[in-house]
Amino acid sequence: MTLHALLTAAMGRSVLAEKQWSDAVTVSVVTAGCGICVQGELMAGALYDFIPALAAQHYLHPDAVAPLQALCQASPVSIRITDGLNGDVVMQGFPDEKVFFAQSLKAALLAALADLIPELEEKEQTLALHTGERWNGFPLFERVTSNYIVTAEPWDALPADFSASEAQINAWSRAIFEDGSDVLQVGLVVWQDFGQQRLADRAVPDICIIPPGAPARRWLVRDTLKTLAAEVRRQIYLQRNLTASFSRVRG
């Protein structure tokens, strides 16, 4: 799981909820590459509730609402959306004699999805940029001493045991969409200047909200830097002990 995927799913659910789509329909990040996928299955009960919303949003003629709702009550119908980007809407369980109603409902869903996709894609791209993509491998900051370099990197993957509350997810989304802040999982790394050897790294414990132009001192957790420094000192101590014997010449 990545922060980008987590926030995209939450954003997608929020946009769909505004349009009264069932919770069974979700938005996710395409596994290979960028982009989104809308998918889910609307069973008869969910369709019954959603049909008036489609009419209210002008995707269905009002006269079609009652017959379609009656069809949902009389038959075990369902609609499977396998990839909203390609408009793949599969009708299931509709009687042959009701094919006209099934086709009108399918056309309404395809039109609704076609209007949703641009908004979802635009917001997903904004989330991608502000969860690390715009840094394109460059460090968030770099501090150089006589022998070492400390960098802060945006890390893509979240820890396996990561969890976030709905309030936290909403706060991160607002920071991106309303304030233009970056919301990142940050890793601190210490490099040995000579030979560019990576000595140690450590994740900042909390997700960092970085306002535009904010200096590191405003968002960096100093205790994490102190812990990392202690770890590097330990690494140096161990290396010195391991190499100390090289200077002893045995007769």
Coordinates of C-alpha atoms in Angstrom, one line a residue:
M1 CA 0.0 0.0 0.0
T2 CA 1.2 3.5 -0.8
L3 CA 0.0 6.9 0.4
H4 CA -1.0 7.7 -3.1
A5 CA -3.2 4.6 -3.4
L6 CA -4.7 5.2 0.1
L7 CA -5.7 8.8 -0.6
T8 CA -6.9 8.0 -4.2
A9 CA -9.3 5.3 -2.8
A10 CA -10.7 7.8 -0.2
M11 CA -11.0 10.6 -2.8
G12 CA -12.8 8.3 -5.2
R13 CA -15.2 7.1 -2.6
S14 CA -16.0 10.8 -1.6
V15 CA -16.7 11.8 -5.2
L16 CA -18.9 8.7 -5.8
A17 CA -20.8 9.3 -2.6
E18 CA -21.6 12.9 -3.7
K19 CA -23.2 11.4 -6.8
Q20 CA -25.1 8.8 -4.6
W21 CA -23.2 5.8 -6.0
S22 CA -23.3 2.7 -3.8
D23 CA -20.4 1.9 -1.4
A24 CA -19.9 -1.3 -3.5
V25 CA -18.3 0.8 -6.3
T26 CA -14.7 1.8 -5.5
V27 CA -11.8 3.7 -7.1
S28 CA -8.3 2.3 -7.0
V29 CA -4.9 3.1 -8.6
V30 CA -4.0 1.0 -11.6
T31 CA -1.4 -1.6 -10.4
A32 CA 1.0 -1.2 -13.3
G33 CA 1.6 2.5 -14.0
C34 CA -0.5 5.5 -13.3
G35 CA -4.3 6.1 -13.7
I36 CA -7.4 4.8 -12.0
C37 CA -9.9 2.0 -12.1
V38 CA -13.5 2.2 -11.2
Q39 CA -15.1 -1.1 -10.3
G40 CA -17.7 -2.9 -8.3
E41 CA -21.0 -4.7 -8.5
L42 CA -24.5 -3.1 -8.0
M43 CA -27.0 -5.7 -6.8
A44 CA -30.8 -5.3 -7.3
G45 CA -31.3 -3.4 -4.0
A46 CA -28.5 -1.0 -4.7
L47 CA -29.7 -0.5 -8.2
Y48 CA -33.3 0.2 -7.0
D49 CA -31.9 3.0 -4.7
F50 CA -29.6 4.4 -7.4
I51 CA -32.0 4.6 -10.3
P52 CA -33.8 7.8 -9.0
A53 CA -30.4 9.5 -8.6
L54 CA -29.5 8.7 -12.2
A55 CA -32.8 10.3 -13.3
A56 CA -32.2 13.3 -11.1
Q57 CA -28.8 13.8 -12.7
H58 CA -30.4 13.6 -16.1
Y59 CA -28.9 10.3 -17.2
L60 CA -32.3 8.5 -17.3
H61 CA -35.7 9.7 -18.4
P62 CA -38.0 10.2 -15.4
D63 CA -40.6 7.8 -17.0
A64 CA -38.0 5.0 -16.9
V65 CA -37.6 5.1 -13.1
A66 CA -40.7 3.2 -12.1
P67 CA -40.4 0.3 -14.6
L68 CA -36.7 -0.1 -13.8
Q69 CA -37.3 -0.2 -10.1
A70 CA -40.1 -2.7 -10.6
L71 CA -37.6 -4.8 -12.6
C72 CA -35.1 -4.7 -9.7
Q73 CA -37.8 -6.0 -7.4
A74 CA -39.0 -8.7 -9.7
S75 CA -35.7 -10.2 -10.9
P76 CA -32.3 -11.0 -9.4
V77 CA -30.6 -8.4 -11.6
S78 CA -27.1 -6.9 -11.1
I79 CA -24.6 -4.7 -12.9
R80 CA -20.9 -5.3 -12.8
I81 CA -18.5 -2.5 -13.5
T82 CA -15.1 -4.1 -14.2
D83 CA -13.2 -1.0 -15.5
G84 CA -14.9 2.3 -15.6
L85 CA -12.1 3.7 -17.7
N86 CA -13.1 1.4 -20.6
G87 CA -16.8 1.6 -19.9
D88 CA -17.1 -2.1 -19.3
V89 CA -20.5 -2.4 -17.7
V90 CA -21.9 -5.9 -17.7
M91 CA -25.6 -6.5 -17.2
Q92 CA -26.6 -9.7 -15.4
G93 CA -30.0 -11.4 -14.7
F94 CA -32.1 -9.1 -16.9
P95 CA -35.0 -11.0 -18.7
D96 CA -34.8 -11.1 -22.5
E97 CA -38.2 -9.3 -22.8
K98 CA -36.8 -6.4 -20.7
V99 CA -33.7 -5.8 -22.9
F100 CA -34.9 -2.3 -23.8
F101 CA -34.9 -1.3 -20.1
A102 CA -31.6 -3.0 -19.5
Q103 CA -29.9 -1.1 -22.4
S104 CA -31.3 2.2 -21.3
L105 CA -29.9 1.6 -17.8
K106 CA -26.5 0.5 -19.2
A107 CA -26.4 3.7 -21.3
A108 CA -27.2 5.8 -18.3
L109 CA -24.4 4.2 -16.2
L110 CA -21.9 4.6 -19.0
A111 CA -22.8 8.3 -19.4
A112 CA -22.5 8.8 -15.6
L113 CA -19.1 7.1 -15.6
A114 CA -17.9 9.1 -18.6
D115 CA -18.7 12.3 -16.7
L116 CA -17.0 11.1 -13.5
I117 CA -13.7 9.8 -15.0
P118 CA -12.2 13.3 -15.9
E119 CA -12.8 14.6 -12.3
L120 CA -11.4 11.4 -10.8
E121 CA -8.3 11.4 -13.1
E122 CA -7.6 15.1 -12.4
K123 CA -7.7 14.6 -8.6
E124 CA -5.7 11.3 -8.8
Q125 CA -3.0 13.2 -10.7
T126 CA -2.9 15.9 -8.0
L127 CA -2.6 13.3 -5.3
A128 CA 0.2 11.6 -7.2
L129 CA 2.2 14.9 -7.5
H130 CA 1.8 15.8 -3.8
T131 CA 2.5 12.3 -2.4
G132 CA 6.0 12.2 -3.9
E133 CA 5.9 12.1 -7.7
R134 CA 6.9 15.6 -8.3
W135 CA 10.2 15.1 -6.4
N136 CA 11.2 12.6 -9.1
G137 CA 13.9 11.0 -7.0
F138 CA 15.4 14.2 -5.6
P139 CA 15.8 14.6 -1.8
L140 CA 13.4 16.9 0.1
F141 CA 16.5 18.4 1.7
E142 CA 20.2 17.7 2.1
R143 CA 22.6 18.6 4.9
V144 CA 26.4 18.2 4.3
T145 CA 29.0 17.9 7.0
S146 CA 32.8 17.4 6.6
N147 CA 32.3 13.6 6.2
Y148 CA 28.6 12.8 6.0
I149 CA 25.5 13.8 4.0
V150 CA 22.0 13.7 5.6
T151 CA 19.1 13.6 3.1
A152 CA 15.3 13.3 3.5
E153 CA 13.6 11.2 0.8
P154 CA 10.0 10.6 0.0
W155 CA 9.4 6.9 0.4
D156 CA 6.7 5.3 -1.6
A157 CA 5.6 2.2 0.3
L158 CA 3.9 2.5 3.7
P159 CA 4.8 0.1 6.5
A160 CA 3.0 -3.2 6.5
D161 CA 1.3 -2.4 9.9
F162 CA 0.3 1.2 8.8
S163 CA -3.2 2.3 9.7
A164 CA -4.9 5.7 9.5
S165 CA -8.2 7.0 10.8
E166 CA -10.8 8.6 8.5
A167 CA -10.1 11.9 10.2
Q168 CA -6.4 11.7 9.3
I169 CA -7.1 10.8 5.7
N170 CA -9.5 13.7 5.4
A171 CA -6.9 16.0 7.0
W172 CA -4.2 14.9 4.5
S173 CA -6.6 15.3 1.6
R174 CA -7.5 18.8 2.6
A175 CA -3.8 19.7 3.0
I176 CA -3.3 18.7 -0.6
F177 CA -6.4 20.0 -2.3
E178 CA -6.9 23.2 -0.3
D179 CA -3.4 24.2 0.8
G180 CA -1.2 22.7 -2.0
S181 CA 0.9 20.9 0.6
D182 CA 2.9 17.8 0.1
V183 CA 1.8 14.8 2.2
L184 CA 4.7 12.3 2.4
Q185 CA 6.1 9.3 4.1
V186 CA 9.6 10.6 4.7
G187 CA 12.8 8.6 5.2
L188 CA 16.0 10.1 6.6
V189 CA 19.2 8.7 5.2
V190 CA 22.9 9.2 6.2
W191 CA 25.5 8.8 3.6
Q192 CA 29.3 8.6 4.0
D193 CA 30.6 11.4 1.8
F194 CA 33.6 9.3 0.7
G195 CA 32.4 6.5 -1.6
Q196 CA 28.7 7.5 -1.2
Q197 CA 28.1 4.6 1.2
R198 CA 24.6 4.5 2.7
L199 CA 25.2 4.1 6.5
A200 CA 21.7 4.1 7.9
D201 CA 18.1 5.1 7.2
R202 CA 15.0 5.6 9.3
A203 CA 11.4 6.5 8.5
V204 CA 9.9 9.6 10.2
P205 CA 7.2 8.1 12.5
D206 CA 4.3 10.2 11.3
I207 CA 3.2 11.2 7.8
C208 CA 4.6 14.7 7.1
I209 CA 2.5 17.6 5.9
I210 CA 4.9 20.0 4.1
P211 CA 3.4 23.4 3.2
P212 CA 4.7 25.0 0.0
G213 CA 8.1 26.5 0.7
A214 CA 8.2 25.4 4.3
P215 CA 11.7 24.9 5.7
A216 CA 12.6 21.4 7.1
R217 CA 12.6 22.7 10.7
R218 CA 8.8 23.3 10.4
W219 CA 7.9 19.7 9.6
L220 CA 10.9 17.5 10.5
V221 CA 10.6 15.5 13.7
R222 CA 14.0 16.2 15.4
D223 CA 13.8 13.1 17.6
T224 CA 14.0 10.9 14.5
L225 CA 17.1 12.7 13.4
K226 CA 18.7 12.2 16.8
T227 CA 17.8 8.5 16.8
L228 CA 19.4 8.2 13.3
A229 CA 22.5 10.0 14.4
A230 CA 22.9 7.6 17.3
E231 CA 22.5 4.7 14.9
V232 CA 25.2 6.1 12.6
R233 CA 27.6 6.6 15.6
R234 CA 27.1 3.0 16.5
Q235 CA 27.8 1.9 12.9
I236 CA 31.0 4.0 12.9
Y237 CA 32.1 2.5 16.3
L238 CA 31.6 -1.0 15.0
Q239 CA 33.5 -0.3 11.8
R240 CA 36.4 1.1 13.7
N241 CA 36.5 -2.0 16.0
L242 CA 36.4 -4.3 12.9
T243 CA 39.2 -2.5 11.1
A244 CA 41.4 -1.8 14.2
S245 CA 43.1 -5.2 13.8
F246 CA 44.4 -4.2 10.4
S247 CA 46.9 -1.8 11.9
R248 CA 48.4 -4.4 14.1
V249 CA 51.4 -6.2 12.5
R250 CA 52.1 -9.6 13.8
G251 CA 55.6 -11.0 13.8

